[in-house]
Coordinates of C-alpha atoms in Angstrom, one line a residue:
Chain X
M815 CA 239.9 160.0 -192.6
S816 CA 241.9 162.7 -190.9
D817 CA 244.4 163.4 -193.7
V818 CA 241.7 165.5 -195.5
D819 CA 242.6 168.3 -193.1
I820 CA 246.3 168.3 -193.8
P821 CA 247.3 171.2 -196.1
R822 CA 248.7 170.3 -199.5
T823 CA 252.2 171.5 -198.8
A824 CA 252.5 169.3 -195.8
R825 CA 251.5 166.3 -197.9
L826 CA 254.2 166.9 -200.5
A827 CA 256.9 166.4 -197.8
V828 CA 256.0 162.7 -197.5
P829 CA 256.8 160.6 -200.6
S830 CA 253.7 159.1 -202.1
A831 CA 253.1 155.4 -202.2
T832 CA 253.9 155.3 -205.9
A833 CA 257.2 157.1 -205.4
L834 CA 258.2 154.7 -202.5
R835 CA 257.3 151.8 -204.8
R836 CA 259.5 153.1 -207.6
L837 CA 262.3 153.7 -205.1
A838 CA 262.0 150.1 -203.9
V839 CA 262.1 148.8 -207.5
A840 CA 265.2 150.9 -208.2
L841 CA 267.0 149.7 -205.1
V842 CA 266.2 146.1 -205.9
A843 CA 267.5 146.5 -209.4
V844 CA 270.7 148.1 -208.3
A845 CA 271.2 145.4 -205.6
A846 CA 270.5 142.7 -208.2
C847 CA 273.3 144.0 -210.4
V848 CA 275.9 144.5 -207.7
A849 CA 275.2 141.4 -205.7
P850 CA 277.2 138.8 -207.8
F851 CA 280.3 140.9 -207.4
Q852 CA 280.1 141.1 -203.7
L853 CA 279.1 137.6 -202.7
E854 CA 280.9 134.3 -202.7
P855 CA 280.1 131.9 -205.6
F856 CA 277.8 129.7 -203.5
R857 CA 275.6 132.7 -202.5
V858 CA 275.5 133.8 -206.2
F859 CA 274.4 130.3 -207.1
Q860 CA 271.6 130.5 -204.5
L861 CA 270.4 133.9 -205.8
T862 CA 270.5 132.4 -209.3
M863 CA 268.1 129.6 -208.1
V864 CA 265.9 132.2 -206.5
L865 CA 265.5 133.8 -209.9
V866 CA 264.8 130.5 -211.6
Y867 CA 262.0 129.7 -209.1
A868 CA 260.8 133.3 -209.4
V869 CA 260.3 132.7 -213.2
A870 CA 258.3 129.6 -212.5
L871 CA 256.3 131.4 -209.8
L872 CA 255.6 134.3 -212.2
G873 CA 253.8 131.7 -214.4
L874 CA 252.0 130.1 -211.5
N875 CA 251.0 133.5 -210.2
L876 CA 249.5 134.3 -213.6
L877 CA 247.4 131.2 -213.5
V878 CA 246.5 130.9 -209.8
G879 CA 246.7 134.5 -208.5
H880 CA 245.3 136.3 -211.6
A881 CA 243.1 133.8 -213.4
G882 CA 242.0 131.9 -210.3
Q883 CA 242.7 128.4 -211.6
I884 CA 244.5 125.9 -209.3
S885 CA 247.4 123.9 -210.7
L886 CA 249.3 121.3 -208.7
G887 CA 251.2 120.3 -211.8
H888 CA 253.6 123.1 -212.5
G889 CA 256.5 121.0 -211.3
G890 CA 255.6 118.9 -214.4
F891 CA 255.9 121.8 -216.8
F892 CA 259.1 122.8 -215.1
A893 CA 260.4 119.3 -215.6
I894 CA 259.4 119.3 -219.3
G895 CA 261.2 122.6 -219.9
A896 CA 264.2 121.2 -218.1
Y897 CA 264.2 118.0 -220.1
T898 CA 263.6 119.7 -223.4
A899 CA 266.7 121.8 -222.9
A900 CA 268.6 118.8 -221.6
V901 CA 267.8 116.5 -224.5
M902 CA 268.7 119.2 -227.0
L903 CA 272.0 119.8 -225.3
D904 CA 272.7 116.1 -225.0
R905 CA 271.6 114.9 -228.4
W906 CA 272.4 117.7 -230.8
D907 CA 274.8 119.9 -228.9
T908 CA 272.5 122.8 -229.4
P909 CA 273.8 126.2 -228.2
H910 CA 272.3 126.9 -224.8
V911 CA 270.4 130.1 -225.9
L912 CA 268.4 128.1 -228.4
T913 CA 267.1 125.7 -225.8
L914 CA 265.2 128.4 -224.0
P915 CA 262.7 129.2 -226.8
A916 CA 262.4 125.5 -227.6
A917 CA 261.5 124.7 -224.0
M918 CA 259.0 127.6 -224.0
A919 CA 257.4 126.5 -227.2
V920 CA 257.0 122.9 -226.1
T921 CA 255.6 123.8 -222.7
F922 CA 253.3 126.4 -224.3
A923 CA 251.9 123.8 -226.6
L924 CA 251.4 121.3 -223.8
G925 CA 249.9 123.9 -221.5
F926 CA 247.5 124.8 -224.3
G927 CA 246.7 121.2 -224.8
L928 CA 246.0 120.6 -221.1
G929 CA 244.1 123.9 -220.9
V930 CA 241.4 122.5 -223.2
P931 CA 240.2 119.6 -220.9
A932 CA 240.9 121.9 -217.9
L933 CA 238.2 124.2 -219.2
R934 CA 235.6 121.6 -218.1
L935 CA 237.2 121.3 -214.6
R936 CA 237.1 123.7 -211.8
G937 CA 238.8 124.2 -208.5
L938 CA 239.4 121.0 -206.7
Y939 CA 239.1 118.8 -209.8
L940 CA 241.6 120.8 -211.7
A941 CA 244.0 120.5 -208.7
L942 CA 243.5 116.7 -208.8
V943 CA 244.1 116.3 -212.5
T944 CA 247.2 118.5 -212.6
M945 CA 248.6 116.8 -209.6
T946 CA 248.1 113.3 -211.0
I947 CA 249.8 114.4 -214.3
A948 CA 252.8 115.7 -212.3
I949 CA 253.0 112.3 -210.5
F950 CA 252.7 110.3 -213.7
L951 CA 255.5 112.3 -215.4
V952 CA 258.2 110.7 -213.2
P953 CA 257.7 107.1 -214.2
L954 CA 257.2 108.3 -217.8
L955 CA 260.6 110.0 -217.8
K956 CA 262.2 106.9 -216.4
R957 CA 260.5 104.7 -219.0
F958 CA 261.9 106.4 -222.1
E959 CA 265.5 105.8 -221.0
S960 CA 267.1 106.1 -224.5
V961 CA 266.0 109.8 -224.7
T962 CA 265.9 110.9 -221.1
G963 CA 268.7 108.8 -219.6
G964 CA 266.2 107.0 -217.3
S965 CA 266.7 107.2 -213.6
M966 CA 270.4 108.1 -214.0
G967 CA 269.5 111.3 -215.7
L968 CA 271.6 113.3 -218.0
T969 CA 274.8 115.2 -217.2
L970 CA 275.3 118.3 -219.4
S971 CA 277.6 121.3 -219.9
R972 CA 277.0 124.8 -218.5
P973 CA 276.9 127.8 -220.8
E974 CA 280.4 129.4 -220.9
P975 CA 280.8 133.1 -220.2
P976 CA 282.0 134.9 -223.3
S977 CA 285.6 136.2 -222.7
W978 CA 284.7 139.9 -223.3
T979 CA 282.6 139.9 -220.2
G980 CA 285.3 138.9 -217.9
L981 CA 282.7 137.2 -215.7
A982 CA 283.2 133.9 -213.8
E983 CA 280.8 131.1 -214.6
D984 CA 278.6 131.6 -211.6
Q985 CA 278.2 135.3 -212.3
W986 CA 277.4 134.7 -216.0
L987 CA 274.8 132.1 -215.0
Y988 CA 273.4 134.6 -212.6
F989 CA 273.1 137.3 -215.2
L990 CA 271.5 134.9 -217.6
A991 CA 268.9 134.0 -215.0
L992 CA 268.4 137.7 -214.2
A993 CA 267.8 138.5 -217.8
V994 CA 265.2 135.8 -218.2
A995 CA 263.5 136.7 -215.0
T996 CA 263.5 140.4 -215.9
A997 CA 262.1 139.8 -219.3
A998 CA 259.5 137.4 -217.9
G999 CA 258.5 139.8 -215.2
L1000 CA 258.1 142.8 -217.6
A1001 CA 256.1 140.6 -220.0
V1002 CA 253.7 139.5 -217.3
W1003 CA 253.5 143.0 -215.9
S1004 CA 252.5 144.6 -219.1
L1005 CA 250.2 141.7 -220.0
L1006 CA 248.3 142.2 -216.7
R1007 CA 248.0 146.0 -217.4
S1008 CA 246.4 145.3 -220.7
R1009 CA 242.8 144.2 -221.4
V1010 CA 244.0 140.6 -221.1
G1011 CA 244.8 141.3 -217.4
R1012 CA 241.4 142.8 -216.8
A1013 CA 239.8 139.8 -218.5
L1014 CA 241.7 137.4 -216.4
H1015 CA 240.7 139.2 -213.2
A1016 CA 237.1 139.1 -214.3
V1017 CA 237.3 135.4 -214.9
R1018 CA 238.9 134.9 -211.5
D1019 CA 236.3 137.0 -209.6
N1020 CA 233.1 135.9 -211.2
E1021 CA 233.1 133.7 -214.3
I1022 CA 229.4 134.2 -215.1
A1023 CA 229.7 138.0 -214.8
A1024 CA 232.8 137.9 -216.9
E1025 CA 231.1 136.0 -219.6
V1026 CA 228.1 138.4 -219.6
M1027 CA 230.6 141.3 -220.0
G1028 CA 231.9 139.6 -223.2
V1029 CA 235.0 137.9 -221.9
R1030 CA 235.6 134.7 -223.8
L1031 CA 236.1 132.3 -220.9
A1032 CA 237.5 129.4 -222.9
R1033 CA 240.0 131.5 -224.7
Y1034 CA 241.4 133.3 -221.7
K1035 CA 241.5 130.2 -219.5
T1036 CA 243.4 128.1 -222.0
L1037 CA 245.8 131.0 -222.8
A1038 CA 246.4 131.6 -219.1
F1039 CA 247.3 127.9 -218.8
A1040 CA 249.5 128.0 -221.8
W1041 CA 251.4 131.2 -220.7
S1042 CA 251.8 129.9 -217.2
A1043 CA 253.1 126.5 -218.4
M1044 CA 255.5 128.4 -220.8
L1045 CA 257.0 130.4 -218.0
A1046 CA 257.4 127.2 -215.9
G1047 CA 259.1 125.7 -218.9
A1048 CA 261.4 128.7 -219.3
A1049 CA 262.4 128.3 -215.6
G1050 CA 263.0 124.6 -216.2
A1051 CA 265.4 125.4 -219.1
V1052 CA 267.4 127.9 -217.1
N1053 CA 267.4 125.4 -214.3
T1054 CA 269.1 122.9 -216.7
W1055 CA 271.8 125.5 -217.6
V1056 CA 272.5 126.2 -214.0
I1057 CA 272.5 122.7 -212.5
A1058 CA 273.8 121.0 -215.7
F1059 CA 272.1 117.8 -214.6
V1060 CA 268.5 116.5 -214.9
S1061 CA 267.0 113.4 -213.4
P1062 CA 263.4 112.4 -212.9
D1063 CA 263.7 112.3 -209.1
S1064 CA 264.4 116.1 -209.0
F1065 CA 260.9 116.7 -210.4
T1066 CA 258.6 114.7 -208.2
V1067 CA 255.2 116.0 -207.2
N1068 CA 256.9 117.6 -204.2
L1069 CA 258.2 120.2 -206.6
S1070 CA 254.7 121.1 -207.7
I1071 CA 253.5 121.4 -204.1
L1072 CA 256.6 123.5 -203.3
L1073 CA 255.9 125.9 -206.1
L1074 CA 252.2 126.3 -205.2
A1075 CA 253.3 126.8 -201.5
G1076 CA 255.9 129.3 -202.7
I1077 CA 253.5 131.5 -204.6
V1078 CA 251.0 131.4 -201.7
V1079 CA 253.6 132.4 -199.2
G1080 CA 255.0 135.0 -201.6
G1081 CA 251.7 136.5 -202.3
L1082 CA 249.0 135.5 -204.8
G1083 CA 248.2 138.1 -207.4
S1084 CA 251.0 140.5 -206.3
T1085 CA 253.8 141.9 -208.4
F1086 CA 256.7 140.9 -206.1
G1087 CA 255.1 137.7 -204.8
P1088 CA 257.0 135.5 -207.2
L1089 CA 260.4 136.9 -206.1
L1090 CA 259.6 136.6 -202.4
G1091 CA 258.1 133.2 -203.0
G1092 CA 261.3 132.1 -204.9
A1093 CA 263.4 133.3 -201.9
F1094 CA 261.2 131.4 -199.5
V1095 CA 261.3 128.2 -201.6
L1096 CA 265.1 128.3 -201.7
F1097 CA 266.2 129.6 -198.4
V1098 CA 263.7 128.1 -195.9
P1099 CA 264.6 124.5 -196.7
T1100 CA 268.3 125.3 -196.7
L1101 CA 268.1 127.0 -193.2
A1102 CA 265.8 124.3 -191.7
Q1103 CA 267.9 121.5 -193.2
D1104 CA 270.5 122.1 -190.5
V1105 CA 268.1 121.2 -187.7
N1106 CA 266.8 117.9 -189.1
Q1107 CA 266.0 116.2 -192.4
A1108 CA 262.3 116.6 -191.8
A1109 CA 262.5 120.1 -190.4
P1110 CA 262.0 121.9 -193.8
G1111 CA 258.7 120.0 -194.3
V1112 CA 257.4 120.9 -190.8
V1113 CA 258.4 124.6 -191.3
F1114 CA 256.8 124.6 -194.7
G1115 CA 253.5 123.0 -193.6
V1116 CA 253.2 125.3 -190.6
V1117 CA 254.0 128.5 -192.5
I1118 CA 251.6 127.7 -195.4
I1119 CA 248.7 127.1 -193.0
L1120 CA 249.5 130.1 -190.9
I1121 CA 249.8 132.3 -194.0
M1122 CA 246.4 131.2 -195.1
Y1123 CA 245.0 132.3 -191.7
V1124 CA 246.8 135.6 -191.1
A1125 CA 247.9 136.9 -194.5
P1126 CA 246.0 135.4 -197.4
R1127 CA 247.9 137.8 -199.7
G1128 CA 251.2 136.4 -198.6
L1129 CA 254.5 138.1 -197.7
A1130 CA 253.9 140.7 -200.4
G1131 CA 250.5 141.5 -198.9
L1132 CA 252.1 141.8 -195.5
A1133 CA 254.8 144.1 -196.9
G1134 CA 252.1 146.2 -198.6
R1135 CA 250.1 146.4 -195.3
G1136 CA 253.3 147.4 -193.5
G1137 CA 254.0 150.0 -196.2
R1138 CA 250.6 151.5 -195.9
F1139 CA 250.8 151.6 -192.1
L1140 CA 254.1 153.4 -192.3
D1141 CA 252.7 155.8 -194.8
Q1142 CA 249.8 156.7 -192.6
A1143 CA 252.0 157.0 -189.6
L1144 CA 254.2 159.4 -191.4
R1145 CA 251.3 161.4 -192.7
K1146 CA 249.8 161.8 -189.2
K1147 CA 252.9 163.5 -187.8
Chain T
M15 CA 241.1 81.6 -217.1
A16 CA 242.3 80.7 -213.7
D17 CA 245.1 83.2 -214.1
F18 CA 242.5 85.9 -215.0
I19 CA 240.4 85.2 -212.0
Q20 CA 243.5 85.3 -209.9
Q21 CA 244.3 88.8 -211.2
L22 CA 240.7 89.7 -210.5
V23 CA 240.9 88.6 -206.9
E24 CA 244.1 90.5 -206.3
G25 CA 242.6 93.5 -207.9
L26 CA 239.7 93.3 -205.5
G27 CA 242.1 93.1 -202.6
A28 CA 243.9 96.2 -203.7
G29 CA 240.6 97.8 -204.6
A30 CA 239.2 97.3 -201.1
I31 CA 242.1 99.4 -199.7
Y32 CA 241.5 102.2 -202.2
A33 CA 237.8 102.0 -201.4
S34 CA 238.4 102.7 -197.7
L35 CA 240.7 105.7 -198.3
A36 CA 238.2 106.9 -201.0
L37 CA 235.4 106.5 -198.4
A38 CA 237.4 108.7 -196.0
L39 CA 237.8 111.4 -198.7
V40 CA 234.1 111.2 -199.5
L41 CA 233.0 111.5 -195.9
I42 CA 235.0 114.7 -195.5
Y43 CA 233.8 116.1 -198.9
R44 CA 230.2 115.5 -197.9
F45 CA 230.5 117.2 -194.6
T46 CA 232.8 120.1 -195.3
G47 CA 233.1 120.3 -199.1
I48 CA 236.8 119.8 -198.8
V49 CA 238.9 117.4 -200.8
N50 CA 241.4 116.5 -198.2
F51 CA 244.8 116.1 -199.8
A52 CA 246.2 115.2 -196.4
Q53 CA 244.0 112.1 -196.0
G54 CA 246.7 109.7 -197.0
E55 CA 249.2 111.2 -194.8
M56 CA 246.9 111.1 -191.8
A57 CA 246.4 107.4 -192.5
M58 CA 250.1 106.9 -192.8
F59 CA 250.6 108.7 -189.4
A60 CA 248.0 106.5 -187.8
T61 CA 249.7 103.4 -189.2
F62 CA 253.0 104.5 -187.6
I63 CA 251.2 104.8 -184.3
A64 CA 250.0 101.2 -184.7
W65 CA 253.5 100.1 -185.6
Q66 CA 254.8 101.8 -182.5
L67 CA 252.3 100.1 -180.3
V68 CA 253.0 96.7 -181.8
Q69 CA 256.8 97.3 -181.3
A70 CA 256.0 98.1 -177.7
G71 CA 254.5 94.6 -177.3
V72 CA 250.8 95.4 -177.6
P73 CA 248.9 92.5 -179.3
F74 CA 248.0 93.5 -182.9
W75 CA 244.2 93.7 -182.6
L76 CA 244.4 95.7 -179.4
A77 CA 246.9 98.0 -181.0
L78 CA 244.6 98.4 -184.0
G79 CA 241.7 99.4 -181.7
A80 CA 243.8 101.9 -179.9
T81 CA 245.1 103.3 -183.2
L82 CA 241.6 103.8 -184.6
A83 CA 240.6 105.6 -181.4
I84 CA 243.6 107.8 -181.6
A85 CA 243.0 108.5 -185.3
F86 CA 239.4 109.4 -184.5
G87 CA 240.5 111.9 -181.9
G88 CA 243.2 113.2 -184.1
G89 CA 240.8 113.8 -187.0
M90 CA 238.4 115.7 -184.7
L91 CA 241.3 117.7 -183.4
I92 CA 242.6 118.6 -186.9
E93 CA 239.1 119.8 -187.8
R94 CA 238.9 122.0 -184.7
V95 CA 242.3 123.5 -184.9
V96 CA 243.3 123.5 -188.6
I97 CA 240.2 123.4 -190.7
R98 CA 237.7 125.5 -188.6
P99 CA 239.5 128.8 -189.2
V100 CA 239.1 128.5 -193.0
E101 CA 235.6 127.0 -193.0
G102 CA 233.7 128.5 -195.9
A103 CA 236.8 130.0 -197.5
P104 CA 237.4 129.9 -201.2
E105 CA 238.4 126.5 -202.7
L106 CA 242.0 127.6 -203.3
A107 CA 242.5 128.4 -199.6
L108 CA 241.0 125.0 -198.6
V109 CA 243.3 123.1 -201.1
I110 CA 246.3 125.0 -199.8
V111 CA 245.5 124.4 -196.1
T112 CA 245.1 120.6 -196.7
L113 CA 248.3 120.6 -198.7
G114 CA 250.0 122.4 -195.9
L115 CA 248.7 119.7 -193.6
F116 CA 250.0 117.1 -196.1
I117 CA 253.5 118.5 -196.0
L118 CA 253.4 118.9 -192.2
V119 CA 252.1 115.4 -191.3
N120 CA 254.5 113.8 -193.7
A121 CA 257.5 115.6 -192.3
A122 CA 256.4 115.1 -188.7
A123 CA 256.2 111.3 -189.3
G124 CA 259.7 111.5 -190.8
W125 CA 260.9 113.5 -187.9
I126 CA 259.5 111.1 -185.3
W127 CA 260.1 107.7 -187.0
S128 CA 262.7 108.6 -189.6
F129 CA 262.4 108.0 -193.4
L130 CA 263.7 104.5 -193.3
I131 CA 261.3 101.8 -194.4
K132 CA 259.9 99.5 -191.7
D133 CA 258.4 96.1 -191.8
F134 CA 254.7 96.1 -190.7
P135 CA 253.4 92.8 -189.4
S136 CA 250.5 91.4 -191.3
P137 CA 247.5 90.6 -189.0
F138 CA 246.5 87.7 -191.3
P139 CA 248.1 84.2 -191.6
G140 CA 250.4 83.7 -194.6
G141 CA 248.8 80.8 -196.5
A142 CA 246.2 80.6 -199.2
L143 CA 242.9 78.9 -199.9
D144 CA 243.0 76.9 -203.1
A145 CA 239.7 77.2 -205.0
G146 CA 239.8 75.5 -208.4
G147 CA 243.4 76.7 -209.3
V148 CA 242.8 80.2 -207.9
H149 CA 244.8 81.1 -204.8
L150 CA 242.8 83.1 -202.4
S151 CA 245.4 84.3 -199.9
Y152 CA 244.3 84.8 -196.4
S153 CA 245.6 88.3 -196.4
T154 CA 243.5 89.3 -199.4
L155 CA 240.5 87.7 -197.8
G156 CA 241.3 89.4 -194.6
V157 CA 241.5 92.8 -196.2
L158 CA 238.2 92.3 -198.0
G159 CA 236.6 91.2 -194.7
V160 CA 237.9 94.1 -192.7
V161 CA 236.8 96.6 -195.3
A162 CA 233.4 95.0 -195.5
V163 CA 233.0 95.2 -191.7
V164 CA 234.0 98.8 -191.6
M165 CA 231.5 99.6 -194.5
G166 CA 228.8 97.7 -192.7
L167 CA 229.3 99.5 -189.4
L168 CA 229.3 102.9 -191.2
Y169 CA 226.1 102.0 -192.9
I170 CA 224.5 101.0 -189.6
L171 CA 225.8 104.3 -188.1
F172 CA 224.3 106.5 -190.8
R173 CA 221.1 104.6 -191.3
Y174 CA 219.9 103.5 -187.9
T175 CA 221.4 105.8 -185.2
K176 CA 220.3 109.2 -184.1
I177 CA 223.7 110.6 -184.5
G178 CA 223.9 109.2 -188.0
L179 CA 220.7 110.9 -188.8
A180 CA 222.0 114.2 -187.5
M181 CA 225.2 113.7 -189.6
R182 CA 223.1 113.2 -192.7
A183 CA 221.1 116.2 -191.9
V184 CA 224.2 118.4 -191.7
A185 CA 225.6 117.0 -194.9
S186 CA 222.4 117.7 -196.8
N187 CA 221.7 121.1 -195.4
P188 CA 223.7 122.7 -192.6
A189 CA 221.5 125.7 -192.1
S190 CA 218.3 123.7 -191.6
A191 CA 220.1 121.2 -189.4
R192 CA 221.3 124.1 -187.2
L193 CA 217.7 125.4 -186.9
L194 CA 216.6 121.9 -185.8
G195 CA 219.0 122.1 -182.9
I196 CA 221.8 120.0 -184.2
R197 CA 225.2 121.2 -183.2
V198 CA 226.7 121.5 -186.7
S199 CA 230.2 122.2 -185.6
G200 CA 230.2 119.1 -183.4
V201 CA 229.0 117.0 -186.3
L202 CA 231.6 118.4 -188.7
A203 CA 234.3 117.4 -186.2
L204 CA 232.8 114.0 -185.9
G205 CA 232.8 113.7 -189.7
W206 CA 236.6 114.4 -189.7
G207 CA 237.1 112.0 -186.9
L208 CA 235.2 109.2 -188.7
A209 CA 237.1 109.9 -191.9
A210 CA 240.4 109.7 -190.2
L211 CA 239.4 106.4 -188.6
V212 CA 238.3 104.9 -192.0
G213 CA 241.5 106.2 -193.6
A214 CA 243.6 104.7 -190.8
V215 CA 242.0 101.3 -191.6
S216 CA 243.3 101.6 -195.2
G217 CA 246.8 102.6 -193.9
V218 CA 247.0 99.6 -191.6
L219 CA 245.8 97.2 -194.3
V220 CA 248.2 98.5 -197.0
A221 CA 251.3 98.8 -194.8
P222 CA 252.2 95.0 -194.8
V223 CA 252.0 95.1 -198.6
L224 CA 253.9 98.4 -199.3
F225 CA 256.2 98.6 -196.2
L226 CA 255.8 101.4 -193.8
E227 CA 257.4 104.7 -194.6
P228 CA 256.3 108.4 -194.6
T229 CA 255.7 108.4 -198.4
M230 CA 253.7 105.1 -198.3
M231 CA 250.3 106.6 -199.0
G232 CA 251.2 109.0 -201.9
G233 CA 250.4 106.4 -204.6
V234 CA 247.4 105.0 -202.7
L235 CA 245.9 108.5 -202.4
I236 CA 246.0 108.9 -206.2
Y237 CA 244.1 105.6 -206.6
A238 CA 241.6 106.8 -203.9
F239 CA 241.1 110.1 -205.7
A240 CA 240.4 108.1 -208.9
A241 CA 238.0 105.9 -207.0
A242 CA 236.1 108.8 -205.4
T243 CA 236.0 110.6 -208.8
L244 CA 234.7 107.5 -210.5
G245 CA 232.0 106.9 -207.8
G246 CA 231.1 110.5 -207.4
F247 CA 232.7 112.6 -204.7
D248 CA 229.5 112.9 -202.7
S249 CA 228.5 109.2 -202.8
P250 CA 229.9 106.7 -200.1
V251 CA 228.5 103.8 -202.1
G252 CA 230.2 105.2 -205.2
A253 CA 233.6 105.4 -203.3
V254 CA 233.4 101.7 -202.5
V255 CA 232.4 100.6 -206.0
G256 CA 234.9 103.0 -207.5
G257 CA 237.7 101.7 -205.3
L258 CA 237.0 98.1 -206.4
V259 CA 236.8 99.0 -210.1
V260 CA 240.0 101.0 -209.9
G261 CA 241.8 98.2 -208.1
I262 CA 240.7 95.6 -210.7
A263 CA 241.5 98.0 -213.6
E264 CA 244.9 98.7 -212.2
T265 CA 245.8 95.0 -211.7
L266 CA 244.5 93.9 -215.0
A267 CA 246.2 96.7 -216.9
G268 CA 249.5 95.9 -215.1
A269 CA 249.2 92.2 -216.0
Y270 CA 247.9 92.2 -219.5
V271 CA 248.7 95.5 -221.2
G272 CA 252.4 95.2 -222.1
V273 CA 253.1 98.9 -222.6
I274 CA 251.8 99.7 -219.1
G275 CA 253.6 97.0 -217.0
S276 CA 254.2 97.7 -213.4
D277 CA 256.0 101.0 -213.6
L278 CA 253.3 102.9 -215.5
K279 CA 250.4 101.5 -213.6
I280 CA 250.0 104.9 -212.0
G281 CA 248.7 106.1 -215.4
V282 CA 245.5 104.0 -214.8
P283 CA 244.0 106.3 -212.1
L284 CA 245.1 109.3 -214.2
A285 CA 243.1 108.0 -217.2
V286 CA 240.2 107.2 -214.9
I287 CA 240.1 110.6 -213.4
I288 CA 240.4 112.5 -216.7
G289 CA 237.9 110.2 -218.5
V290 CA 235.3 110.5 -215.7
L291 CA 235.7 114.2 -215.4
L292 CA 235.4 114.7 -219.1
F293 CA 232.4 112.4 -219.8
R294 CA 230.5 112.2 -216.5
P295 CA 231.9 114.8 -214.1
Q296 CA 229.5 113.9 -211.3
G297 CA 230.8 110.3 -211.3
L298 CA 228.7 107.1 -211.5
F299 CA 226.7 107.6 -208.3
G300 CA 227.1 111.3 -207.7
R301 CA 224.5 113.9 -208.2
A302 CA 225.1 116.6 -210.8
A303 CA 225.5 120.0 -209.3
V304 CA 223.0 122.5 -210.5
E305 CA 224.3 126.0 -210.7
R306 CA 222.2 129.0 -210.2
A307 CA 223.6 132.1 -211.8

């Protein structure tokens, strides 16, 4: 490498990669707080949905990107979170805030329960089983009509902004979603920096080696499943707050495929992958919809395949590569 | 009793269709180690081509032949263009690429032929044979016959032809096959072509029952997955037996288990998949994988 020859003082002039990263985080944070006051309500709603998807993708990223387990059933956990919140709101008029921990608890328990048989399955088989479960959920939701409202779904109320905030409804929803996303992001981030994160990476990279090193495979795999399901459930609950409507047909297997596609495009195993993936999942169909009803699918399919060829680490990987390229170019000067 | 046998026959008819799609899955799995999530969509696309030809006035059986040829070519093309670049990649990458293909083919069919459902002509006459109170409809018999012919031809291909021998060699050990002078890449493409062809048969057979639309094969694919899992993902015989068993189980459960009924029938393949994977992961006819640390 040529940068060995560069004197120390010259190096200081170029901000280090860590500093650039921090700057980027700060800019995103500021933009996230200012955005709802600058944009029209529909755009705010779209950003809110990006955050909702980002929370679900954080969970999926934990499972697929960090623990190396494939799930094609996260749309199912999303649906269960959404329905838990919806049924609580519909039946007992529960305050909105309480539905979030309830949805998380339910999906955590289910994820843990599914994680146990999933221990015996790997790779393709796990993908198969989770996908079948996601497909089975839709007729199941339709069947128990008295609780779930059947095919008609349930129409609910949105959380009302407290008067002291002076916020409009869309802005309040946005900040709720932002709060959940930030909390989830920080929780995952610190989890991955702990021994748990290292154990998950070991499981992903080589199960046998991980076991030899003393990582308890069963424990970490089931936990990864449970946490991941919990985050998808949290996203589902917030989705119910925002949309104020649930119906089985919003949670078909396509949602699960969309989520997996989103995290692959965003960047598996990367910190900002879920956010980029969330934006991709929301905006690409909206943009392509104008061309043709089928255009979003065509664009999605092509992009997913191309991403696997050229950038297996997704958009976040591309951004990282771009950043490093820029960094090196700056240093050479 | 007659009613029970009636259900059994109908189960066999459904099972034959699952068996042919499962066979397509197994072919690809044996050659490339990929579970092709797009198999059903490829079959659906081929069925649309057949529909288009019939609409254009081509006689049914001629249209079917042309469709199978197109499916064969299309399958080879997909292997060359889409699958080749990720050959040998981790499972996750393979799953995602075939899912991408799933979304792409589905949307492309919707783009070309719209998402409206279409009537697909049945190639078989409408009536039924009456055998001791059991109605054997000609369409069920026809489905069973067509699937049996396809299986027989595949058996002959693999067992008695030189190219079949080469294909078996590649499936069992690609490196040795290459050393023997077999063009492995050509055989892999051939495997995908054959699988697409067999899958197209299932699409054409199921279309008169389900009506033709881009999402037609979604449910069938799940049954085929169950069939392939039950039979063992590396066993063609297993796929056929598995398909028939799943078809019968589904029909009987729908008819006799009140809780399941027709709307929760999709739970049957789910139960089959989970049960098999938990108790006999290699399936009935599959070989257990031995892992070397």
